[in-house]
Coordinates of C-alpha atoms in Angstrom, one line a residue:
M925 CA 139.3 224.3 78.2
D926 CA 142.8 223.9 78.4
V927 CA 142.8 221.7 81.3
I928 CA 140.4 219.5 79.5
F929 CA 142.7 219.2 76.7
L930 CA 145.4 218.3 78.7
L931 CA 143.5 215.5 80.5
S932 CA 142.5 214.2 77.3
S933 CA 146.0 214.2 76.1
F934 CA 147.2 212.5 79.1
G935 CA 144.4 209.8 78.9
L936 CA 145.8 209.1 75.4
A937 CA 149.2 208.6 76.4
I938 CA 148.0 206.1 78.8
I939 CA 145.8 204.4 76.5
C940 CA 148.7 204.2 73.8
L941 CA 151.5 203.0 76.7
A942 CA 148.7 200.3 77.7
Q943 CA 149.0 199.0 73.8
Q944 CA 152.6 198.0 74.1
C945 CA 153.8 194.4 75.1
A946 CA 156.6 193.3 77.1
K947 CA 159.3 190.8 75.6
P948 CA 157.7 187.4 75.3
S949 CA 158.9 184.3 76.7
G950 CA 158.9 181.2 74.6
G951 CA 157.9 177.6 75.2
A952 CA 160.1 174.9 76.3
N953 CA 163.2 174.5 74.3
M954 CA 162.8 177.6 72.3
V955 CA 164.4 181.0 71.9
L956 CA 163.4 184.2 70.8
R957 CA 165.3 185.2 67.6
D958 CA 168.3 187.3 67.9
E959 CA 166.9 190.3 65.9
Y960 CA 164.5 190.8 68.9
I961 CA 166.3 190.1 72.1
T962 CA 167.7 193.7 72.7
K963 CA 164.2 195.1 72.7
S964 CA 162.2 195.2 76.0
T965 CA 158.9 196.4 74.9
F966 CA 157.1 196.1 71.3
E967 CA 154.3 198.3 70.1
D968 CA 150.8 197.1 69.3
G969 CA 150.9 195.0 66.0
A970 CA 154.4 194.3 66.2
S971 CA 155.3 190.4 65.5
V972 CA 158.3 188.5 66.6
S973 CA 159.4 185.2 65.6
F974 CA 160.7 182.3 67.9
S975 CA 163.2 179.3 66.8
C976 CA 163.9 175.8 68.7
S977 CA 166.7 175.8 71.1
P978 CA 170.0 174.0 69.5
G979 CA 169.6 170.5 69.7
Y980 CA 166.0 170.7 68.7
T981 CA 163.7 170.9 65.8
A982 CA 160.4 172.4 64.7
A983 CA 157.8 169.8 64.7
G984 CA 154.9 172.0 63.7
G985 CA 153.1 175.6 64.5
S986 CA 153.8 178.8 63.8
V987 CA 156.9 180.4 64.8
R988 CA 155.3 183.8 64.9
I989 CA 153.3 185.9 67.3
T990 CA 151.7 189.3 67.2
C991 CA 151.3 192.1 69.8
S992 CA 147.7 193.1 70.0
A993 CA 146.2 195.4 72.9
G994 CA 149.0 194.7 75.2
A995 CA 148.8 190.9 74.9
W996 CA 150.6 188.6 72.6
S997 CA 149.0 185.9 70.5
P998 CA 149.4 182.2 71.5
L999 CA 152.6 180.8 70.5
Q1000 CA 151.7 177.6 68.6
L1001 CA 155.3 176.4 67.7
K1002 CA 156.4 173.1 69.0
C1003 CA 160.0 171.8 69.5
E1004 CA 161.3 168.3 69.9
K1005 CA 164.5 166.7 70.2
R1006 CA 166.7 166.6 67.3
N1007 CA 166.8 162.9 66.2
C1008 CA 170.2 162.0 64.7
G1009 CA 169.1 158.6 63.3
P1010 CA 171.1 155.3 63.6
L1011 CA 174.8 155.3 62.4
P1012 CA 175.6 153.6 59.4
E1013 CA 176.6 149.9 59.9
V1014 CA 180.1 149.2 61.0
N1015 CA 181.7 146.0 59.2
K1016 CA 182.7 143.1 61.6
G1017 CA 181.5 145.7 64.7
D1018 CA 178.7 146.5 66.7
I1019 CA 176.6 149.5 67.9
E1020 CA 175.1 150.1 71.0
Y1021 CA 172.7 153.0 71.7
K1022 CA 172.8 154.9 75.0
D1023 CA 169.5 156.5 75.3
G1024 CA 168.1 156.2 72.0
T1025 CA 169.5 158.3 69.1
E1026 CA 168.2 161.8 70.2
Y1027 CA 170.1 164.8 70.9
G1028 CA 172.5 164.3 73.8
A1029 CA 172.7 160.4 73.3
T1030 CA 175.6 158.5 72.7
A1031 CA 176.7 155.6 70.5
V1032 CA 179.3 152.9 71.4
V1033 CA 181.0 151.0 68.8
T1034 CA 182.7 147.7 69.6
C1035 CA 184.5 145.5 67.2
R1036 CA 184.2 141.4 67.5
S1037 CA 186.7 139.2 68.3
G1038 CA 189.8 139.4 65.8
Y1039 CA 189.1 142.8 64.7
I1040 CA 190.5 146.1 66.4
L1041 CA 188.9 149.4 66.4
V1042 CA 190.3 152.3 64.2
G1043 CA 189.1 155.7 65.3
Q1044 CA 186.8 157.4 68.0
S1045 CA 184.5 154.6 69.8
V1046 CA 181.9 156.8 71.4
L1047 CA 180.0 159.1 69.2
K1048 CA 177.5 161.9 70.6
C1049 CA 174.5 163.0 69.0
D1050 CA 174.7 166.9 68.9
V1051 CA 173.2 169.9 67.1
Q1052 CA 174.7 169.0 63.6
G1053 CA 174.0 165.3 64.2
W1054 CA 176.6 162.5 65.3
M1055 CA 179.8 164.0 66.0
G1056 CA 183.0 162.8 64.7
R1057 CA 183.7 160.0 62.0
V1058 CA 182.4 156.4 62.2
P1059 CA 185.2 154.1 63.2
T1060 CA 186.1 151.1 61.6
C1061 CA 187.0 147.5 62.8
D1062 CA 190.1 146.4 61.0
E1063 CA 191.1 142.6 61.3
V1064 CA 194.2 141.9 63.6
K1065 CA 197.4 141.3 62.1
C1066 CA 200.6 139.8 63.9
V1067 CA 204.1 140.7 62.4
T1068 CA 206.5 137.6 61.5
P1069 CA 207.6 135.6 64.5
A1070 CA 211.2 135.4 65.7
E1071 CA 213.5 132.8 63.9
I1072 CA 214.9 129.9 66.1
V1073 CA 218.3 128.5 66.2
N1074 CA 218.4 124.9 64.4
G1075 CA 215.0 125.4 63.6
R1076 CA 212.2 126.9 61.3
F1077 CA 208.8 128.2 61.1
S1078 CA 205.9 127.8 58.3
P1079 CA 204.3 129.6 56.7
N1080 CA 206.7 132.3 56.7
K1081 CA 205.0 135.7 55.6
D1082 CA 205.2 139.5 56.6
L1083 CA 201.7 139.5 58.4
Y1084 CA 199.3 136.7 59.7
G1085 CA 195.9 137.2 60.4
Y1086 CA 193.7 136.5 63.7
S1087 CA 193.6 133.0 64.5
E1088 CA 196.3 132.1 62.2
V1089 CA 198.8 129.2 63.2
V1090 CA 202.5 129.1 62.8
Q1091 CA 204.2 125.9 63.0
Y1092 CA 208.0 125.3 64.3
S1093 CA 210.3 122.3 63.6
C1094 CA 213.8 121.5 64.5
D1095 CA 216.9 120.2 62.4
K1096 CA 217.1 116.5 62.7
G1097 CA 218.3 115.0 66.0
L1098 CA 216.8 118.0 67.9
E1099 CA 213.8 118.5 69.6
L1100 CA 211.3 121.6 70.3
H1101 CA 211.2 122.8 73.6
G1102 CA 208.0 125.0 74.0
S1103 CA 205.2 125.4 72.0
T1104 CA 205.1 123.8 68.6
E1105 CA 202.4 126.1 67.3
L1106 CA 201.9 129.7 67.7
I1107 CA 198.5 131.3 67.2
C1108 CA 198.0 134.9 66.1
S1109 CA 195.8 136.3 69.1
E1110 CA 193.2 139.1 69.3
N1111 CA 195.6 141.7 70.7
G1112 CA 198.1 141.4 67.5
K1113 CA 200.6 139.2 69.0
F1114 CA 201.3 135.6 69.0
S1115 CA 200.1 133.4 71.8
S1116 CA 203.5 132.5 73.2
A1117 CA 207.2 132.8 72.8
P1118 CA 208.9 130.8 70.0
P1119 CA 210.6 127.4 71.2
T1120 CA 213.9 126.4 71.0
C1121 CA 215.4 123.5 69.5
V1122 CA 217.5 121.3 72.0
R1123 CA 219.7 118.2 72.2
V1124 CA 217.9 115.6 74.3
E1125 CA 219.9 112.8 75.6
C1126 CA 219.6 111.0 79.4
K1127 CA 222.4 109.5 80.9
D1128 CA 222.2 105.5 81.1
P1129 CA 220.4 105.1 84.2
V1130 CA 221.8 102.5 87.1
I1131 CA 219.9 101.1 89.8
R1132 CA 221.6 100.0 93.0
N1133 CA 220.4 96.2 93.4
G1134 CA 218.4 96.3 90.5
F1135 CA 218.6 95.9 86.8
W1136 CA 217.2 96.9 83.2
E1137 CA 213.9 94.5 82.7
S1138 CA 212.8 96.4 79.2
G1139 CA 213.0 99.6 77.2
S1140 CA 215.4 101.8 75.8
R1141 CA 219.3 101.1 75.3
P1142 CA 221.6 104.0 75.2
P1143 CA 221.7 106.6 73.5
H1144 CA 218.5 107.6 75.4
K1145 CA 216.6 110.0 73.3
Y1146 CA 213.6 112.2 74.2
R1147 CA 210.7 110.2 75.5
A1148 CA 212.7 107.1 75.5
T1149 CA 211.4 104.7 78.4
V1150 CA 213.2 102.4 80.7
T1151 CA 211.6 99.6 83.0
F1152 CA 213.6 98.2 86.2
K1153 CA 213.2 95.4 88.5
C1154 CA 215.0 94.8 92.0
K1155 CA 216.9 91.7 92.6
P1156 CA 214.4 89.1 94.5
E1157 CA 215.5 89.8 98.0
Y1158 CA 215.1 93.9 97.6
T1159 CA 211.9 96.0 97.2
M1160 CA 211.2 98.8 94.8
I1161 CA 210.3 102.2 95.9
G1162 CA 209.3 104.4 93.1
N1163 CA 207.7 103.9 89.7
P1164 CA 209.6 101.2 87.8
T1165 CA 209.2 102.9 84.7
V1166 CA 211.0 106.1 83.9
T1167 CA 210.8 108.5 80.8
C1168 CA 213.6 110.7 79.3
D1169 CA 212.4 114.2 79.3
I1170 CA 212.9 117.4 77.4
N1171 CA 215.4 118.5 79.9
S1172 CA 217.4 115.2 79.6
N1173 CA 216.4 114.0 82.9
W1174 CA 214.5 110.9 83.8
S1175 CA 210.9 111.4 85.0
P1176 CA 209.5 111.0 87.4
G1177 CA 212.7 110.2 88.9
L1178 CA 214.7 106.9 89.2
P1179 CA 213.3 104.2 91.8
K1180 CA 215.3 102.4 94.5
C1181 CA 215.8 99.2 95.5
T1182 CA 215.8 98.5 99.3
S1183 CA 216.2 95.4 101.1
H1184 CA 212.6 93.9 102.7
G1185 CA 213.9 95.0 106.3
N1186 CA 214.6 98.4 105.4
A1187 CA 211.6 98.7 103.1
L1188 CA 209.6 97.7 106.5
V1189 CA 211.0 100.1 108.6
G1190 CA 210.4 102.6 106.0
L1191 CA 206.9 101.9 105.8
L1192 CA 206.5 101.8 109.6
T1193 CA 208.3 105.1 109.9
G1194 CA 206.0 106.4 107.5
A1195 CA 203.0 105.3 109.4
L1196 CA 204.2 106.6 112.8
V1197 CA 204.8 109.8 111.1
V1198 CA 201.0 109.8 110.0
T1199 CA 199.8 108.2 113.1
I1200 CA 201.6 110.8 115.8
P1201 CA 199.3 113.6 114.9
I1202 CA 196.3 111.5 115.7
L1203 CA 197.7 110.3 119.2
L1204 CA 198.2 114.0 120.0
V1205 CA 194.9 114.8 119.4

């Protein structure tokens, strides 16, 4: 009789143990809630809850399952990636989304021409949403350019906007050497260095065996032109008309008047220089 009672008790113990459930595992992108993590077995009738993994949100279904006769009821919870949604529009800027607007995606903000980015250009969709503050696009500004000796510029302001133009001028009798206009560029600097004011005067040209035909008379100022002619028995080599350039030089250089014989020798010499390589070939 005692043996039967012991066996019966042992059988009940086996049945009780069989009713327990092992720690359940959740579906994709979900975890068992903290209060249940430390337990390895659960009694018959016990219930546990799941939550979505960081970066995921519940998209329907019950979060709770129950242990019944050693087995857990089906888990109905569905988890999907958190969607951060679009960022607020950036004035004078553009936003490019890498792989959409869901958890793990990134957004890159760029500014349009003439505007500079202030803040972080790359934002990431994280657990709590877009991480970081949305940047702004501020208009490019250039500071006042340098003054020049014997000259001035206008308009004269503390700051200039993108593509705004500054114009330089010189005192009477002087010429601008360099750019007359400076433009505020997209990097916040003017397009070139300020010009200088120079006095331009070319020396009175003298051509041996030639003479002045037309054009400027001394003093020869900037862009003054002179045209020469050779004496009847001479041939001109070079351009007959020259111009006084910004460096006070005649451009493209003064011509030469050569006697007909010397001119022919020069032409033949030039021809030989050209034909010798051909003969060698």
